[in-house]
Structures are given as C-alpha cells and as structure tokens.
Amino acid sequence: MNQTWRSKVLTLFPEMFPGPLGVSLAGQALKDGLWSCETLNIRDHATDKHRTVDDAPFGGGPGMVMRPDVLDAALDAALEDAAGLPLLITSARGVALTQARVRDLAEGPGLIVLCGRYEGVDQRVIEARGLEEVSLGDVVLSGGEPAALALLDACVRLLPGVMGKEGSGIEESFESGLLEYPHYTRPQVWQGRAVPDVLVSGHHENIRRWRTDEAEAATRSRRPDLWERYVAKNG
Ligand code: SAH
C-alpha cells in the first residue's frame, strides 16, 4: 500500500496549483491519491491590516523583499501537521536542481516548498529554518511558482504507479550521467530523411552501442560540465 506523497506549497498565488499538474499523468495520480498538493497563502500570515508581506531592502536597491516574520509564521502553519518534511525554497541563487536530488525527494515522504517573489526572501528566515535553496537553472523567473511546479512534476513522475514502463527511468537523460540518445519513430523516411540504419537492423548489441555513442557525443558537445564528471567516473 502506497502512502500519499505530500507536497505543501507556500505561495502568494495558490491559484497556480496544481495548475498543469492537475492534468495528464500527474493529474491522474493526484486523483488517485498517489500524491497530494496543499497550498498555503503566505498573505494569510501577514499581521497588519494591509496584509503586507514585503518591504524595502536594507542597503537600498530596487524591488521589495519578503519579510522573515511573515514567512516564519507561514512555515509554522505548514509544519503543524507535516513535521519532518524537507523544507525547500525556490531561488535563482540556490543550488541547481539535479535528477539525483529529485530522486531522493521522490523517495521521501514529500516536501514543503516556499515560492519566492519580488527580489527574493530575507536571508535570515532561510538560515533560521535551514531552507534548502533550489534553482531551476541559470535563468531568472518572475516568481518561484513555475520552479515549484517543475520540481513537483519531476518528483511525481518518479512515484510508484504514476508512470508505466516508460517510468523505469534508467535510460533517461542524467540517470547515467549522460544526456539521452536521440529518438526516432515512423515514418521510416520523412521528408527525405531516413531513420539511422542501425535502428532498423534488429541487431540489439549494435543498437545499444550506437545509442551509447550518440549519448556520449551529445553530452561532450552540449554539456562539457556533465561530460567531465562522466569521464572522471567512468574513465
Ligand atoms: N533578485 C533575484 C531574482 C528574483 S526573481 C536574483 O537576482 O537572484 C523572484 C523569485 O523567483 C525568486 O525569489 C525565486 O523564488 C524565483 N526564481 C527566480 N529565478 C529562479 C530560478 N532560476 N530557480 C528557482 N526560482 C527562481
């Protein structure tokens, strides 16, 4: 019997959830109770009559910063019935998310993720709560919600029962430390372009070798960072 994998999202925009995760495989899994998605509106934890959640940055500069006291109260509320879930915060200055980290999170009981907005979040609440700062990569989003959706999507597809055999995952990009090989389907010739001969040869060992070569070539040219690590590990 599977336990429900729990997610709690702290956000100023709860209406963004489950959003795209309410359809397709993740949506079906949500209906089936394989995972849950609760939202907490950060604004509900503001204490003044204007329900202020942000203020100007000390030291000056553009934009506003989310207040630590409001976020702390929101985190208290989130943890009330969810003590022990890992606490994450979306941040462009966080550690870039990896498939390995996603796999760890998917194997655990769930997660709590705080979505930043404005210029970001007061550093003291990040430190006081030991929040794990995660980034989607070297881009700047307008808010953490799309990053949280991407994080949840990556976790949910790994939960037992969410995907069919395509979910076994061992041959996918990153699982081996390499990008994946390219895919082809019918028609066998399309706009004068034929599928690589080896793929229609029926020779499984040659196909396996071709795919490995392609995966290595793509990784070497597109992701020198991954390639370096792969070579160090595999010689
Ligand atoms: N001033 C910040 C960017 C703020 S963007 C900086 O230069 O680093 C507003 C919010 O969007 C951030 O607090 C963060 O929660 C979210 N965000 C932006 N880019 C992100 C990324 N690449 N990964 C995860 N979250 C991101």
mmCIF file of C-alpha atoms and ligand atoms in Angstrom:
data_model
loop_
_atom_site.group_PDB
_atom_site.id
_atom_site.type_symbol
_atom_site.label_atom_id
_atom_site.label_comp_id
_atom_site.label_asym_id
_atom_site.label_seq_id
_atom_site.Cartn_x
_atom_site.Cartn_y
_atom_site.Cartn_z
ATOM 1 C CA MET A 1 0.000 0.000 0.000
ATOM 2 C CA ASN A 2 1.491 3.292 -1.108
ATOM 3 C CA GLN A 3 1.496 6.230 1.254
ATOM 4 C CA THR A 4 0.461 9.522 -0.276
ATOM 5 C CA TRP A 5 3.490 11.636 -1.192
ATOM 6 C CA ARG A 6 2.683 15.024 0.291
ATOM 7 C CA SER A 7 3.509 18.434 -1.081
ATOM 8 C CA LYS A 8 2.792 21.743 0.567
ATOM 9 C CA VAL A 9 3.370 24.943 -1.344
ATOM 10 C CA LEU A 10 3.710 28.311 0.379
ATOM 11 C CA THR A 11 2.858 30.961 -2.179
ATOM 12 C CA LEU A 12 1.234 34.327 -2.762
ATOM 13 C CA PHE A 13 -0.611 32.713 -5.686
ATOM 14 C CA PRO A 14 -2.249 29.470 -4.501
ATOM 15 C CA GLU A 15 -4.470 29.510 -7.591
ATOM 16 C CA MET A 16 -1.421 28.470 -9.638
ATOM 17 C CA PHE A 17 -1.553 24.959 -8.060
ATOM 18 C CA PRO A 18 -1.915 22.209 -9.068
ATOM 19 C CA GLY A 19 -2.232 24.049 -12.388
ATOM 20 C CA PRO A 20 -0.562 21.973 -15.092
ATOM 21 C CA LEU A 21 -0.051 19.151 -12.597
ATOM 22 C CA GLY A 22 -3.819 18.671 -12.478
ATOM 23 C CA VAL A 23 -3.818 17.091 -15.968
ATOM 24 C CA SER A 24 -2.216 14.085 -17.654
ATOM 25 C CA LEU A 25 -0.228 11.587 -15.573
ATOM 26 C CA ALA A 26 0.354 13.847 -12.572
ATOM 27 C CA GLY A 27 -3.321 14.843 -12.579
ATOM 28 C CA GLN A 28 -4.490 11.230 -12.625
ATOM 29 C CA ALA A 29 -2.032 10.393 -9.843
ATOM 30 C CA LEU A 30 -3.404 13.309 -7.830
ATOM 31 C CA LYS A 31 -6.965 11.984 -8.271
ATOM 32 C CA ASP A 32 -5.750 8.505 -7.331
ATOM 33 C CA GLY A 33 -4.238 9.859 -4.117
ATOM 34 C CA LEU A 34 -0.663 8.895 -5.012
ATOM 35 C CA TRP A 35 0.345 12.428 -4.122
ATOM 36 C CA SER A 36 -1.328 15.495 -2.631
ATOM 37 C CA CYS A 37 -0.834 19.202 -3.244
ATOM 38 C CA GLU A 38 -1.807 21.601 -0.469
ATOM 39 C CA THR A 39 -1.279 25.325 -0.747
ATOM 40 C CA LEU A 40 -0.840 27.912 1.964
ATOM 41 C CA ASN A 41 -1.345 31.544 1.105
ATOM 42 C CA ILE A 42 1.596 33.424 2.588
ATOM 43 C CA ARG A 43 -0.556 36.543 2.787
ATOM 44 C CA ASP A 44 -2.804 34.845 5.363
ATOM 45 C CA HIS A 45 0.132 35.115 7.777
ATOM 46 C CA ALA A 46 0.648 38.860 7.484
ATOM 47 C CA THR A 47 -0.207 40.696 10.673
ATOM 48 C CA ASP A 48 -1.058 44.269 9.648
ATOM 49 C CA LYS A 49 -4.376 45.430 8.243
ATOM 50 C CA HIS A 50 -2.920 45.827 4.742
ATOM 51 C CA ARG A 51 -1.702 42.217 4.870
ATOM 52 C CA THR A 52 1.811 43.290 3.933
ATOM 53 C CA VAL A 53 4.247 40.512 3.064
ATOM 54 C CA ASP A 54 7.200 42.529 1.752
ATOM 55 C CA ASP A 55 9.252 45.619 2.487
ATOM 56 C CA ALA A 56 12.092 47.655 1.006
ATOM 57 C CA PRO A 57 15.591 46.149 1.076
ATOM 58 C CA PHE A 58 18.049 47.318 3.718
ATOM 59 C CA GLY A 59 21.012 48.784 1.890
ATOM 60 C CA GLY A 60 18.809 50.157 -0.843
ATOM 61 C CA GLY A 61 18.270 48.945 -4.374
ATOM 62 C CA PRO A 62 15.259 48.122 -6.496
ATOM 63 C CA GLY A 63 12.322 45.941 -5.624
ATOM 64 C CA MET A 64 10.957 44.526 -2.415
ATOM 65 C CA VAL A 65 11.965 41.679 -0.114
ATOM 66 C CA MET A 66 9.664 39.148 1.544
ATOM 67 C CA ARG A 67 9.552 39.630 5.312
ATOM 68 C CA PRO A 68 11.052 36.932 7.557
ATOM 69 C CA ASP A 69 8.388 37.218 10.271
ATOM 70 C CA VAL A 70 5.528 36.598 7.849
ATOM 71 C CA LEU A 71 7.311 33.661 6.207
ATOM 72 C CA ASP A 72 8.205 32.214 9.592
ATOM 73 C CA ALA A 73 4.551 32.221 10.624
ATOM 74 C CA ALA A 74 3.565 30.623 7.307
ATOM 75 C CA LEU A 75 6.195 27.905 7.830
ATOM 76 C CA ASP A 76 4.908 27.243 11.357
ATOM 77 C CA ALA A 77 1.443 26.732 9.932
ATOM 78 C CA ALA A 78 2.747 24.461 7.175
ATOM 79 C CA LEU A 79 4.660 22.314 9.653
ATOM 80 C CA GLU A 80 1.768 21.891 12.054
ATOM 81 C CA ASP A 81 0.693 18.575 10.534
ATOM 82 C CA ALA A 82 3.768 17.957 8.401
ATOM 83 C CA ALA A 83 6.760 17.938 10.716
ATOM 84 C CA GLY A 84 9.719 16.173 9.165
ATOM 85 C CA LEU A 85 9.026 17.036 5.529
ATOM 86 C CA PRO A 86 12.068 18.616 3.860
ATOM 87 C CA LEU A 87 11.859 22.394 3.589
ATOM 88 C CA LEU A 88 12.817 23.965 0.280
ATOM 89 C CA ILE A 89 12.748 27.443 -1.155
ATOM 90 C CA THR A 90 12.962 28.421 -4.808
ATOM 91 C CA SER A 91 15.852 30.743 -5.530
ATOM 92 C CA ALA A 92 17.868 31.809 -8.552
ATOM 93 C CA ARG A 93 20.884 31.753 -6.233
ATOM 94 C CA GLY A 94 20.126 28.257 -4.996
ATOM 95 C CA VAL A 95 21.920 25.047 -5.856
ATOM 96 C CA ALA A 96 20.805 23.840 -9.282
ATOM 97 C CA LEU A 97 18.297 21.032 -9.010
ATOM 98 C CA THR A 98 19.528 17.621 -10.174
ATOM 99 C CA GLN A 99 17.786 14.390 -11.043
ATOM 100 C CA ALA A 100 19.643 12.777 -8.130
ATOM 101 C CA ARG A 101 18.143 15.268 -5.674
ATOM 102 C CA VAL A 102 14.719 14.838 -7.255
ATOM 103 C CA ARG A 103 15.003 11.066 -6.869
ATOM 104 C CA ASP A 104 15.871 11.460 -3.163
ATOM 105 C CA LEU A 105 12.909 13.759 -2.630
ATOM 106 C CA ALA A 106 10.562 11.407 -4.507
ATOM 107 C CA GLU A 107 11.700 8.509 -2.312
ATOM 108 C CA GLY A 108 10.900 10.501 0.839
ATOM 109 C CA PRO A 109 7.529 11.406 2.350
ATOM 110 C CA GLY A 110 7.087 14.618 0.335
ATOM 111 C CA LEU A 111 8.222 18.219 0.616
ATOM 112 C CA ILE A 112 7.325 21.733 1.627
ATOM 113 C CA VAL A 113 8.363 24.430 -0.838
ATOM 114 C CA LEU A 114 8.272 28.165 -0.309
ATOM 115 C CA CYS A 115 7.906 30.193 -3.511
ATOM 116 C CA GLY A 116 9.839 33.452 -3.578
ATOM 117 C CA ARG A 117 8.529 36.594 -5.249
ATOM 118 C CA TYR A 118 9.757 40.168 -5.718
ATOM 119 C CA GLU A 119 13.551 40.462 -5.324
ATOM 120 C CA GLY A 120 13.584 37.469 -3.024
ATOM 121 C CA VAL A 121 13.359 36.492 0.631
ATOM 122 C CA ASP A 122 15.043 37.893 3.748
ATOM 123 C CA GLN A 123 18.134 35.725 4.250
ATOM 124 C CA ARG A 124 17.558 35.313 7.987
ATOM 125 C CA VAL A 125 14.472 33.134 7.640
ATOM 126 C CA ILE A 126 16.315 30.944 5.124
ATOM 127 C CA GLU A 127 19.088 30.415 7.673
ATOM 128 C CA ALA A 128 16.882 30.171 10.761
ATOM 129 C CA ARG A 129 14.729 27.475 9.136
ATOM 130 C CA GLY A 130 17.552 25.736 7.290
ATOM 131 C CA LEU A 131 15.682 26.086 3.995
ATOM 132 C CA GLU A 132 17.289 24.283 1.062
ATOM 133 C CA GLU A 133 17.610 26.845 -1.726
ATOM 134 C CA VAL A 134 16.939 25.201 -5.080
ATOM 135 C CA SER A 135 17.302 26.724 -8.514
ATOM 136 C CA LEU A 136 15.871 25.561 -11.787
ATOM 137 C CA GLY A 137 18.984 26.726 -13.609
ATOM 138 C CA ASP A 138 20.692 29.890 -14.761
ATOM 139 C CA VAL A 139 17.563 31.834 -15.665
ATOM 140 C CA VAL A 140 15.568 34.390 -13.707
ATOM 141 C CA LEU A 141 11.847 33.712 -13.267
ATOM 142 C CA SER A 142 9.366 36.299 -12.038
ATOM 143 C CA GLY A 143 8.459 34.049 -9.142
ATOM 144 C CA GLY A 144 9.143 30.670 -7.614
ATOM 145 C CA GLU A 145 5.821 29.081 -8.593
ATOM 146 C CA PRO A 146 6.887 27.788 -12.029
ATOM 147 C CA ALA A 147 10.042 26.401 -10.414
ATOM 148 C CA ALA A 148 7.969 24.668 -7.718
ATOM 149 C CA LEU A 149 5.677 23.200 -10.392
ATOM 150 C CA ALA A 150 8.701 21.889 -12.287
ATOM 151 C CA LEU A 151 10.170 20.422 -9.092
ATOM 152 C CA LEU A 152 6.891 18.712 -8.206
ATOM 153 C CA ASP A 153 6.458 17.401 -11.753
ATOM 154 C CA ALA A 154 9.929 15.863 -11.666
ATOM 155 C CA CYS A 155 9.221 14.195 -8.298
ATOM 156 C CA VAL A 156 5.696 12.998 -9.042
ATOM 157 C CA ARG A 157 6.603 11.169 -12.256
ATOM 158 C CA LEU A 158 9.001 9.020 -10.209
ATOM 159 C CA LEU A 159 6.408 7.926 -7.638
ATOM 160 C CA PRO A 160 5.483 4.241 -7.846
ATOM 161 C CA GLY A 161 2.396 3.778 -10.027
ATOM 162 C CA VAL A 162 2.476 7.179 -11.712
ATOM 163 C CA MET A 163 4.088 6.147 -14.974
ATOM 164 C CA GLY A 164 4.008 2.894 -16.895
ATOM 165 C CA LYS A 165 7.123 1.179 -18.125
ATOM 166 C CA GLU A 166 8.479 4.407 -19.602
ATOM 167 C CA GLY A 167 8.845 5.465 -15.987
ATOM 168 C CA SER A 168 11.537 2.949 -15.220
ATOM 169 C CA GLY A 169 13.822 5.852 -15.873
ATOM 170 C CA ILE A 170 17.165 4.142 -16.002
ATOM 171 C CA GLU A 171 17.916 5.085 -19.615
ATOM 172 C CA GLU A 172 16.806 8.686 -19.418
ATOM 173 C CA SER A 173 18.874 11.834 -19.579
ATOM 174 C CA PHE A 174 21.063 12.289 -16.488
ATOM 175 C CA GLU A 175 20.349 8.886 -14.954
ATOM 176 C CA SER A 176 23.604 7.549 -16.361
ATOM 177 C CA GLY A 177 25.376 10.885 -16.123
ATOM 178 C CA LEU A 178 24.785 11.379 -19.863
ATOM 179 C CA LEU A 179 22.190 13.134 -21.975
ATOM 180 C CA GLU A 180 19.882 10.702 -23.705
ATOM 181 C CA TYR A 181 20.373 9.367 -27.235
ATOM 182 C CA PRO A 182 18.051 10.731 -29.972
ATOM 183 C CA HIS A 183 14.692 9.109 -30.716
ATOM 184 C CA TYR A 184 13.026 8.152 -33.998
ATOM 185 C CA THR A 185 9.614 6.745 -34.906
ATOM 186 C CA ARG A 186 7.519 6.190 -38.066
ATOM 187 C CA PRO A 187 7.570 7.131 -40.889
ATOM 188 C CA GLN A 188 10.890 5.448 -41.536
ATOM 189 C CA VAL A 189 11.646 8.007 -44.264
ATOM 190 C CA TRP A 190 10.291 11.516 -43.677
ATOM 191 C CA GLN A 191 10.940 14.463 -45.989
ATOM 192 C CA GLY A 192 13.818 12.538 -47.493
ATOM 193 C CA ARG A 193 15.372 11.857 -44.097
ATOM 194 C CA ALA A 194 15.785 8.194 -43.217
ATOM 195 C CA VAL A 195 15.992 6.796 -39.710
ATOM 196 C CA PRO A 196 19.576 5.625 -38.915
ATOM 197 C CA ASP A 197 20.063 2.152 -40.460
ATOM 198 C CA VAL A 198 21.252 0.578 -37.251
ATOM 199 C CA LEU A 199 17.883 1.204 -35.578
ATOM 200 C CA VAL A 200 16.070 -0.923 -38.167
ATOM 201 C CA SER A 201 18.765 -3.604 -38.272
ATOM 202 C CA GLY A 202 17.288 -5.666 -35.463
ATOM 203 C CA HIS A 203 20.829 -6.049 -34.088
ATOM 204 C CA HIS A 204 20.360 -5.257 -30.417
ATOM 205 C CA GLU A 205 24.005 -5.061 -29.460
ATOM 206 C CA ASN A 206 24.748 -2.632 -32.320
ATOM 207 C CA ILE A 207 21.729 -0.532 -31.355
ATOM 208 C CA ARG A 208 22.883 -0.404 -27.769
ATOM 209 C CA ARG A 209 26.389 0.633 -28.833
ATOM 210 C CA TRP A 210 25.054 3.282 -31.263
ATOM 211 C CA ARG A 211 22.865 4.777 -28.550
ATOM 212 C CA THR A 212 25.750 4.943 -26.104
ATOM 213 C CA ASP A 213 27.946 6.641 -28.753
ATOM 214 C CA GLU A 214 25.206 9.174 -29.508
ATOM 215 C CA ALA A 215 24.604 9.882 -25.827
ATOM 216 C CA GLU A 216 28.317 10.428 -25.257
ATOM 217 C CA ALA A 217 28.705 12.656 -28.331
ATOM 218 C CA ALA A 218 25.723 14.835 -27.331
ATOM 219 C CA THR A 219 26.961 15.156 -23.763
ATOM 220 C CA ARG A 220 30.507 16.018 -24.831
ATOM 221 C CA SER A 221 29.406 18.776 -27.213
ATOM 222 C CA ARG A 222 26.414 20.186 -25.330
ATOM 223 C CA ARG A 223 27.280 19.704 -21.681
ATOM 224 C CA PRO A 224 31.019 19.776 -21.063
ATOM 225 C CA ASP A 225 30.268 20.017 -17.331
ATOM 226 C CA LEU A 226 28.413 16.675 -17.320
ATOM 227 C CA TRP A 227 30.975 15.139 -19.672
ATOM 228 C CA GLU A 228 33.866 15.986 -17.382
ATOM 229 C CA ARG A 229 32.141 14.314 -14.452
ATOM 230 C CA TYR A 230 31.207 11.285 -16.561
ATOM 231 C CA VAL A 231 34.769 10.792 -17.769
ATOM 232 C CA ALA A 232 36.142 11.184 -14.258
ATOM 233 C CA LYS A 233 33.745 8.483 -13.071
ATOM 234 C CA ASN A 234 33.864 6.034 -15.985
ATOM 235 C CA GLY A 235 37.356 6.575 -17.374
HETATM 236 N N1 SAH B 1 16.654 39.078 -7.396
HETATM 237 C C1 SAH B 1 16.735 37.678 -7.619
HETATM 238 C C2 SAH B 1 15.656 37.204 -8.595
HETATM 239 C C3 SAH B 1 14.256 37.354 -8.045
HETATM 240 S S1 SAH B 1 13.088 36.565 -9.039
HETATM 241 C C4 SAH B 1 18.126 37.293 -8.140
HETATM 242 O O1 SAH B 1 18.709 38.071 -8.882
HETATM 243 O O2 SAH B 1 18.593 36.208 -7.834
HETATM 244 C C5 SAH B 1 11.784 36.289 -7.889
HETATM 245 C C6 SAH B 1 11.687 34.892 -7.315
HETATM 246 O O3 SAH B 1 11.556 33.965 -8.370
HETATM 247 C C7 SAH B 1 12.881 34.426 -6.523
HETATM 248 O O4 SAH B 1 12.810 34.802 -5.186
HETATM 249 C C8 SAH B 1 12.792 32.915 -6.647
HETATM 250 O O5 SAH B 1 11.940 32.364 -5.677
HETATM 251 C C9 SAH B 1 12.141 32.748 -8.011
HETATM 252 N N2 SAH B 1 13.124 32.380 -9.039
HETATM 253 C C10 SAH B 1 13.649 33.177 -9.983
HETATM 254 N N3 SAH B 1 14.508 32.509 -10.757
HETATM 255 C C11 SAH B 1 14.547 31.243 -10.298
HETATM 256 C C12 SAH B 1 15.260 30.059 -10.679
HETATM 257 N N4 SAH B 1 16.127 30.041 -11.691
HETATM 258 N N5 SAH B 1 15.047 28.944 -9.970
HETATM 259 C C13 SAH B 1 14.187 28.929 -8.924
HETATM 260 N N6 SAH B 1 13.480 30.009 -8.529
HETATM 261 C C14 SAH B 1 13.652 31.159 -9.198
#
